[in-house]
Amino acid sequence: MAHWLYKSEPSSWSWQQQKDAGEKGTEWTGVRNYLARNNMRAMQIGDKGFFYHSNDGLEVVGIVEVCALAHPDSTAKDDLRWECVDIRAVRDIPKPVSLKDVKANPKLSQMALVTSMRLSVQPVTDEEWLEVCRMGGLDNPPV
């Protein structure tokens, strides 16, 4: 299983809205970056990811999982270049992990959240996954 990070502005799509979507989950639409799209193409059912509030909040607030493989993005109209996956909420992060804390942690200095801040869908290494989960108060993180 791989791990990912999904960025969303809470004013557009918040963690609470993601949780309210329930077990069915939602399409992760609107991504118009080839590298982010390719990351979604690489995802497998059950892959876990961090839900990150960008711009307002700047913190990891929850954990999601992929529940549908990459498919045409319904918001891209007839432009078949753009794809998305579906994700559903798994659980809250007990203590949200701020960008400031991620940047201050030497173990996370190479994390895409630090080095590729603008990328909206990012890979997360196993080591980074465990460290952010630890920082967020998850003793037994979902894998």
Short mmCIF file of N, CA and C in Angstrom, two decimals:
data_model
loop_
_atom_site.label_atom_id
_atom_site.label_comp_id
_atom_site.label_asym_id
_atom_site.label_seq_id
_atom_site.Cartn_x
_atom_site.Cartn_y
_atom_site.Cartn_z
N MET A 1 0.84 -1.19 0.00
CA MET A 1 0.00 0.00 0.00
C MET A 1 0.88 1.25 0.00
N ALA A 2 0.46 2.23 -0.76
CA ALA A 2 1.15 3.51 -0.80
C ALA A 2 0.39 4.52 0.06
N HIS A 3 1.05 5.62 0.35
CA HIS A 3 0.43 6.70 1.13
C HIS A 3 0.51 7.99 0.34
N TRP A 4 -0.46 8.87 0.60
CA TRP A 4 -0.62 10.10 -0.18
C TRP A 4 -1.01 11.25 0.72
N LEU A 5 -0.99 12.45 0.18
CA LEU A 5 -1.52 13.63 0.85
C LEU A 5 -2.36 14.40 -0.16
N TYR A 6 -3.57 14.74 0.26
CA TYR A 6 -4.53 15.48 -0.58
C TYR A 6 -4.74 16.84 0.05
N LYS A 7 -4.53 17.88 -0.74
CA LYS A 7 -4.73 19.25 -0.24
C LYS A 7 -6.08 19.78 -0.66
N SER A 8 -6.73 20.46 0.26
CA SER A 8 -8.00 21.10 -0.06
C SER A 8 -8.16 22.36 0.77
N GLU A 9 -8.62 23.41 0.13
CA GLU A 9 -8.96 24.62 0.86
C GLU A 9 -10.27 24.36 1.59
N PRO A 10 -10.31 24.55 2.91
CA PRO A 10 -11.53 24.22 3.65
C PRO A 10 -12.74 25.04 3.22
N SER A 11 -12.53 26.19 2.62
CA SER A 11 -13.67 26.97 2.13
C SER A 11 -14.28 26.35 0.88
N SER A 12 -13.50 25.52 0.16
CA SER A 12 -14.01 24.82 -1.02
C SER A 12 -14.49 23.42 -0.70
N TRP A 13 -13.70 22.67 0.07
CA TRP A 13 -14.06 21.30 0.47
C TRP A 13 -13.32 21.00 1.76
N SER A 14 -14.05 20.93 2.84
CA SER A 14 -13.45 20.77 4.16
C SER A 14 -13.41 19.31 4.60
N TRP A 15 -12.66 19.06 5.64
CA TRP A 15 -12.60 17.73 6.23
C TRP A 15 -14.00 17.30 6.69
N GLN A 16 -14.75 18.23 7.26
CA GLN A 16 -16.10 17.89 7.70
C GLN A 16 -16.97 17.46 6.52
N GLN A 17 -16.86 18.15 5.39
CA GLN A 17 -17.62 17.76 4.20
C GLN A 17 -17.19 16.37 3.72
N GLN A 18 -15.88 16.10 3.79
CA GLN A 18 -15.40 14.78 3.39
C GLN A 18 -15.99 13.71 4.29
N LYS A 19 -16.02 13.96 5.59
CA LYS A 19 -16.61 12.98 6.52
C LYS A 19 -18.10 12.82 6.26
N ASP A 20 -18.78 13.94 5.98
CA ASP A 20 -20.22 13.89 5.72
C ASP A 20 -20.56 13.10 4.47
N ALA A 21 -19.60 12.95 3.55
CA ALA A 21 -19.83 12.19 2.32
C ALA A 21 -20.02 10.70 2.62
N GLY A 22 -19.61 10.26 3.78
CA GLY A 22 -19.87 8.90 4.22
C GLY A 22 -19.01 7.84 3.55
N GLU A 23 -19.48 6.62 3.67
CA GLU A 23 -18.75 5.44 3.20
C GLU A 23 -18.54 5.45 1.69
N LYS A 24 -19.48 6.03 0.96
CA LYS A 24 -19.37 6.07 -0.51
C LYS A 24 -18.18 6.93 -0.95
N GLY A 25 -17.88 7.96 -0.17
CA GLY A 25 -16.78 8.86 -0.53
C GLY A 25 -17.17 9.82 -1.63
N THR A 26 -16.16 10.50 -2.17
CA THR A 26 -16.37 11.50 -3.21
C THR A 26 -15.21 11.47 -4.20
N GLU A 27 -15.50 11.96 -5.39
CA GLU A 27 -14.43 12.15 -6.38
C GLU A 27 -13.50 13.27 -5.89
N TRP A 28 -12.22 13.08 -6.10
CA TRP A 28 -11.24 14.12 -5.79
C TRP A 28 -11.00 14.90 -7.08
N THR A 29 -11.92 15.81 -7.38
CA THR A 29 -11.96 16.48 -8.68
C THR A 29 -11.17 17.77 -8.71
N GLY A 30 -11.02 18.28 -9.91
CA GLY A 30 -10.46 19.62 -10.11
C GLY A 30 -8.95 19.69 -10.20
N VAL A 31 -8.28 18.57 -10.16
CA VAL A 31 -6.82 18.57 -10.24
C VAL A 31 -6.41 18.79 -11.69
N ARG A 32 -5.64 19.84 -11.93
CA ARG A 32 -5.22 20.18 -13.29
C ARG A 32 -3.70 20.32 -13.34
N ASN A 33 -3.03 19.34 -12.80
CA ASN A 33 -1.58 19.28 -12.79
C ASN A 33 -1.22 17.85 -13.19
N TYR A 34 -0.33 17.69 -14.17
CA TYR A 34 -0.03 16.36 -14.69
C TYR A 34 0.61 15.45 -13.64
N LEU A 35 1.51 15.98 -12.83
CA LEU A 35 2.15 15.14 -11.82
C LEU A 35 1.13 14.67 -10.78
N ALA A 36 0.25 15.57 -10.33
CA ALA A 36 -0.80 15.18 -9.38
C ALA A 36 -1.73 14.15 -10.01
N ARG A 37 -2.09 14.35 -11.27
CA ARG A 37 -2.94 13.38 -11.98
C ARG A 37 -2.24 12.03 -12.06
N ASN A 38 -0.96 12.03 -12.38
CA ASN A 38 -0.21 10.78 -12.46
C ASN A 38 -0.13 10.09 -11.11
N ASN A 39 -0.03 10.87 -10.03
CA ASN A 39 -0.06 10.29 -8.70
C ASN A 39 -1.37 9.55 -8.49
N MET A 40 -2.48 10.15 -8.92
CA MET A 40 -3.77 9.49 -8.75
C MET A 40 -3.87 8.23 -9.62
N ARG A 41 -3.28 8.26 -10.79
CA ARG A 41 -3.28 7.07 -11.64
C ARG A 41 -2.54 5.90 -10.99
N ALA A 42 -1.58 6.22 -10.13
CA ALA A 42 -0.78 5.18 -9.47
C ALA A 42 -1.47 4.60 -8.23
N MET A 43 -2.54 5.21 -7.79
CA MET A 43 -3.20 4.79 -6.55
C MET A 43 -3.94 3.48 -6.71
N GLN A 44 -4.03 2.76 -5.59
CA GLN A 44 -4.73 1.49 -5.53
C GLN A 44 -5.85 1.58 -4.49
N ILE A 45 -6.86 0.76 -4.65
CA ILE A 45 -7.94 0.70 -3.67
C ILE A 45 -7.34 0.39 -2.30
N GLY A 46 -7.75 1.17 -1.31
CA GLY A 46 -7.27 0.97 0.06
C GLY A 46 -6.06 1.79 0.43
N ASP A 47 -5.37 2.42 -0.56
CA ASP A 47 -4.27 3.31 -0.21
C ASP A 47 -4.78 4.39 0.74
N LYS A 48 -4.00 4.69 1.76
CA LYS A 48 -4.37 5.72 2.73
C LYS A 48 -3.69 7.03 2.39
N GLY A 49 -4.30 8.12 2.84
CA GLY A 49 -3.73 9.44 2.62
C GLY A 49 -4.11 10.41 3.71
N PHE A 50 -3.32 11.45 3.81
CA PHE A 50 -3.64 12.54 4.72
C PHE A 50 -4.54 13.54 4.02
N PHE A 51 -5.52 14.06 4.73
CA PHE A 51 -6.36 15.15 4.25
C PHE A 51 -5.79 16.41 4.88
N TYR A 52 -5.36 17.34 4.03
CA TYR A 52 -4.64 18.53 4.47
C TYR A 52 -5.43 19.77 4.12
N HIS A 53 -5.69 20.60 5.12
CA HIS A 53 -6.34 21.90 4.88
C HIS A 53 -5.28 22.90 4.44
N SER A 54 -5.37 23.35 3.20
CA SER A 54 -4.42 24.32 2.67
C SER A 54 -4.99 25.73 2.79
N ASN A 55 -4.11 26.69 2.66
CA ASN A 55 -4.43 28.13 2.73
C ASN A 55 -5.00 28.54 4.07
N ASP A 56 -6.09 27.95 4.51
CA ASP A 56 -6.69 28.31 5.79
C ASP A 56 -6.58 27.09 6.70
N GLY A 57 -5.72 27.17 7.69
CA GLY A 57 -5.51 26.05 8.59
C GLY A 57 -4.10 25.50 8.48
N LEU A 58 -3.68 25.17 7.25
CA LEU A 58 -2.35 24.63 6.99
C LEU A 58 -2.00 23.50 7.94
N GLU A 59 -2.85 22.44 7.92
CA GLU A 59 -2.60 21.32 8.81
C GLU A 59 -3.24 20.04 8.29
N VAL A 60 -2.62 18.93 8.66
CA VAL A 60 -3.17 17.60 8.40
C VAL A 60 -4.26 17.38 9.43
N VAL A 61 -5.49 17.12 8.95
CA VAL A 61 -6.63 17.01 9.87
C VAL A 61 -7.30 15.64 9.87
N GLY A 62 -7.02 14.81 8.86
CA GLY A 62 -7.70 13.53 8.79
C GLY A 62 -6.98 12.54 7.91
N ILE A 63 -7.51 11.32 7.93
CA ILE A 63 -7.00 10.24 7.09
C ILE A 63 -8.14 9.75 6.19
N VAL A 64 -7.80 9.58 4.91
CA VAL A 64 -8.75 9.09 3.91
C VAL A 64 -8.19 7.84 3.28
N GLU A 65 -9.04 7.15 2.51
CA GLU A 65 -8.55 6.02 1.73
C GLU A 65 -9.18 6.05 0.35
N VAL A 66 -8.44 5.51 -0.61
CA VAL A 66 -8.92 5.42 -1.99
C VAL A 66 -10.00 4.34 -2.05
N CYS A 67 -11.18 4.72 -2.59
CA CYS A 67 -12.27 3.75 -2.70
C CYS A 67 -12.71 3.54 -4.15
N ALA A 68 -12.12 4.27 -5.11
CA ALA A 68 -12.34 4.01 -6.53
C ALA A 68 -11.09 4.44 -7.29
N LEU A 69 -10.67 3.61 -8.22
CA LEU A 69 -9.46 3.88 -9.00
C LEU A 69 -9.65 5.08 -9.93
N ALA A 70 -8.55 5.54 -10.49
CA ALA A 70 -8.57 6.70 -11.39
C ALA A 70 -9.57 6.50 -12.52
N HIS A 71 -10.33 7.55 -12.78
CA HIS A 71 -11.36 7.56 -13.83
C HIS A 71 -11.50 9.00 -14.30
N PRO A 72 -12.18 9.25 -15.42
CA PRO A 72 -12.32 10.62 -15.91
C PRO A 72 -12.93 11.54 -14.84
N ASP A 73 -12.35 12.71 -14.70
CA ASP A 73 -12.81 13.72 -13.75
C ASP A 73 -14.11 14.33 -14.29
N SER A 74 -15.17 14.20 -13.54
CA SER A 74 -16.49 14.69 -14.00
C SER A 74 -16.53 16.20 -14.17
N THR A 75 -15.58 16.93 -13.59
CA THR A 75 -15.57 18.39 -13.73
C THR A 75 -14.74 18.84 -14.93
N ALA A 76 -14.13 17.91 -15.64
CA ALA A 76 -13.27 18.25 -16.77
C ALA A 76 -14.01 18.28 -18.10
N LYS A 77 -15.33 18.14 -18.05
CA LYS A 77 -16.16 18.13 -19.26
C LYS A 77 -15.66 17.06 -20.22
N ASP A 78 -15.32 17.45 -21.44
CA ASP A 78 -14.88 16.49 -22.45
C ASP A 78 -13.36 16.36 -22.55
N ASP A 79 -12.65 16.96 -21.62
CA ASP A 79 -11.18 16.91 -21.64
C ASP A 79 -10.72 15.65 -20.91
N LEU A 80 -10.40 14.62 -21.65
CA LEU A 80 -10.08 13.32 -21.08
C LEU A 80 -8.68 13.24 -20.49
N ARG A 81 -7.93 14.33 -20.54
CA ARG A 81 -6.60 14.32 -19.91
C ARG A 81 -6.69 14.22 -18.40
N TRP A 82 -7.81 14.70 -17.83
CA TRP A 82 -7.89 14.84 -16.38
C TRP A 82 -8.69 13.71 -15.75
N GLU A 83 -8.08 13.11 -14.76
CA GLU A 83 -8.68 11.99 -14.06
C GLU A 83 -8.68 12.27 -12.57
N CYS A 84 -9.43 11.45 -11.85
CA CYS A 84 -9.48 11.58 -10.40
C CYS A 84 -9.72 10.21 -9.79
N VAL A 85 -9.52 10.11 -8.50
CA VAL A 85 -9.90 8.92 -7.74
C VAL A 85 -11.04 9.33 -6.82
N ASP A 86 -11.67 8.34 -6.22
CA ASP A 86 -12.65 8.61 -5.17
C ASP A 86 -11.99 8.28 -3.84
N ILE A 87 -12.25 9.11 -2.85
CA ILE A 87 -11.71 8.86 -1.51
C ILE A 87 -12.82 8.97 -0.48
N ARG A 88 -12.63 8.28 0.64
CA ARG A 88 -13.58 8.38 1.75
C ARG A 88 -12.79 8.62 3.04
N ALA A 89 -13.45 9.27 3.99
CA ALA A 89 -12.84 9.56 5.28
C ALA A 89 -12.68 8.27 6.07
N VAL A 90 -11.55 8.14 6.76
CA VAL A 90 -11.29 6.99 7.62
C VAL A 90 -11.35 7.41 9.08
N ARG A 91 -10.62 8.48 9.42
CA ARG A 91 -10.62 8.95 10.80
C ARG A 91 -9.99 10.32 10.92
N ASP A 92 -10.34 10.98 12.02
CA ASP A 92 -9.73 12.27 12.36
C ASP A 92 -8.29 12.04 12.83
N ILE A 93 -7.48 13.05 12.68
CA ILE A 93 -6.17 13.09 13.33
C ILE A 93 -6.45 13.71 14.72
N PRO A 94 -6.17 13.00 15.81
CA PRO A 94 -6.51 13.52 17.14
C PRO A 94 -5.94 14.91 17.42
N LYS A 95 -4.69 15.12 16.99
CA LYS A 95 -4.04 16.43 17.17
C LYS A 95 -3.57 16.88 15.78
N PRO A 96 -4.32 17.76 15.11
CA PRO A 96 -3.91 18.18 13.77
C PRO A 96 -2.43 18.58 13.72
N VAL A 97 -1.77 18.20 12.64
CA VAL A 97 -0.34 18.44 12.48
C VAL A 97 -0.15 19.62 11.54
N SER A 98 0.40 20.70 12.07
CA SER A 98 0.55 21.93 11.29
C SER A 98 1.75 21.86 10.34
N LEU A 99 1.67 22.66 9.29
CA LEU A 99 2.78 22.77 8.35
C LEU A 99 4.03 23.25 9.09
N LYS A 100 3.84 24.15 10.03
CA LYS A 100 4.98 24.66 10.82
C LYS A 100 5.68 23.52 11.55
N ASP A 101 4.90 22.61 12.14
CA ASP A 101 5.49 21.47 12.85
C ASP A 101 6.15 20.49 11.89
N VAL A 102 5.56 20.29 10.72
CA VAL A 102 6.17 19.42 9.72
C VAL A 102 7.52 19.99 9.30
N LYS A 103 7.56 21.28 9.02
CA LYS A 103 8.82 21.92 8.59
C LYS A 103 9.88 21.90 9.68
N ALA A 104 9.45 21.90 10.95
CA ALA A 104 10.39 21.92 12.07
C ALA A 104 10.95 20.53 12.38
N ASN A 105 10.38 19.49 11.80
CA ASN A 105 10.80 18.13 12.10
C ASN A 105 11.84 17.69 11.07
N PRO A 106 13.09 17.46 11.50
CA PRO A 106 14.14 17.05 10.55
C PRO A 106 13.81 15.75 9.82
N LYS A 107 13.03 14.87 10.43
CA LYS A 107 12.67 13.61 9.79
C LYS A 107 11.77 13.84 8.57
N LEU A 108 11.17 15.04 8.47
CA LEU A 108 10.24 15.33 7.38
C LEU A 108 10.79 16.37 6.39
N SER A 109 12.09 16.62 6.45
CA SER A 109 12.68 17.68 5.62
C SER A 109 12.56 17.41 4.13
N GLN A 110 12.43 16.14 3.74
CA GLN A 110 12.31 15.80 2.32
C GLN A 110 10.88 15.50 1.90
N MET A 111 9.93 15.66 2.81
CA MET A 111 8.53 15.39 2.50
C MET A 111 8.05 16.34 1.41
N ALA A 112 7.26 15.84 0.48
CA ALA A 112 6.76 16.67 -0.62
C ALA A 112 6.01 17.89 -0.10
N LEU A 113 5.37 17.79 1.05
CA LEU A 113 4.66 18.93 1.62
C LEU A 113 5.62 20.09 1.88
N VAL A 114 6.89 19.77 2.13
CA VAL A 114 7.92 20.78 2.37
C VAL A 114 8.61 21.18 1.07
N THR A 115 8.90 20.20 0.22
CA THR A 115 9.71 20.47 -0.98
C THR A 115 8.90 20.82 -2.22
N SER A 116 7.65 20.37 -2.28
CA SER A 116 6.78 20.62 -3.45
C SER A 116 5.44 21.15 -2.96
N MET A 117 5.48 22.24 -2.24
CA MET A 117 4.32 22.73 -1.51
C MET A 117 3.09 22.98 -2.38
N ARG A 118 3.27 23.28 -3.65
CA ARG A 118 2.12 23.63 -4.49
C ARG A 118 1.39 22.41 -5.05
N LEU A 119 2.02 21.24 -5.01
CA LEU A 119 1.43 20.04 -5.58
C LEU A 119 0.24 19.59 -4.73
N SER A 120 -0.93 19.44 -5.35
CA SER A 120 -2.17 19.19 -4.61
C SER A 120 -2.40 17.74 -4.23
N VAL A 121 -1.75 16.80 -4.92
CA VAL A 121 -1.83 15.38 -4.57
C VAL A 121 -0.40 14.87 -4.57
N GLN A 122 0.08 14.48 -3.38
CA GLN A 122 1.49 14.17 -3.20
C GLN A 122 1.71 12.77 -2.64
N PRO A 123 2.82 12.14 -3.01
CA PRO A 123 3.18 10.88 -2.36
C PRO A 123 3.73 11.16 -0.96
N VAL A 124 3.56 10.19 -0.09
CA VAL A 124 4.10 10.24 1.27
C VAL A 124 4.82 8.92 1.50
N THR A 125 6.07 8.97 1.93
CA THR A 125 6.80 7.72 2.18
C THR A 125 6.25 7.03 3.44
N ASP A 126 6.57 5.76 3.58
CA ASP A 126 6.14 5.03 4.77
C ASP A 126 6.67 5.69 6.04
N GLU A 127 7.93 6.13 6.01
CA GLU A 127 8.53 6.77 7.18
C GLU A 127 7.82 8.08 7.50
N GLU A 128 7.53 8.87 6.48
CA GLU A 128 6.81 10.14 6.69
C GLU A 128 5.42 9.87 7.24
N TRP A 129 4.75 8.85 6.70
CA TRP A 129 3.42 8.49 7.17
C TRP A 129 3.43 8.21 8.67
N LEU A 130 4.35 7.37 9.09
CA LEU A 130 4.42 7.01 10.50
C LEU A 130 4.77 8.20 11.38
N GLU A 131 5.66 9.06 10.90
CA GLU A 131 6.07 10.22 11.70
C GLU A 131 4.93 11.23 11.84
N VAL A 132 4.23 11.53 10.77
CA VAL A 132 3.10 12.47 10.87
C VAL A 132 2.00 11.86 11.75
N CYS A 133 1.75 10.58 11.59
CA CYS A 133 0.75 9.93 12.46
C CYS A 133 1.17 10.03 13.92
N ARG A 134 2.45 9.80 14.21
CA ARG A 134 2.94 9.92 15.58
C ARG A 134 2.73 11.34 16.10
N MET A 135 3.08 12.33 15.27
CA MET A 135 2.93 13.73 15.67
C MET A 135 1.45 14.07 15.93
N GLY A 136 0.56 13.41 15.19
CA GLY A 136 -0.86 13.66 15.32
C GLY A 136 -1.55 12.86 16.41
N GLY A 137 -0.77 12.09 17.16
CA GLY A 137 -1.34 11.36 18.29
C GLY A 137 -1.97 10.02 17.92
N LEU A 138 -1.61 9.47 16.77
CA LEU A 138 -2.12 8.16 16.37
C LEU A 138 -1.09 7.09 16.74
N ASP A 139 -1.38 6.36 17.80
CA ASP A 139 -0.45 5.32 18.24
C ASP A 139 -0.48 4.11 17.33
N ASN A 140 -1.62 3.84 16.74
CA ASN A 140 -1.80 2.67 15.87
C ASN A 140 -2.39 3.16 14.55
N PRO A 141 -1.55 3.79 13.69
CA PRO A 141 -2.09 4.38 12.46
C PRO A 141 -2.60 3.36 11.47
N PRO A 142 -3.64 3.70 10.73
CA PRO A 142 -4.11 2.79 9.68
C PRO A 142 -3.07 2.69 8.57
N VAL A 143 -2.86 1.47 8.11
CA VAL A 143 -1.89 1.27 7.02
C VAL A 143 -2.56 0.65 5.82
#
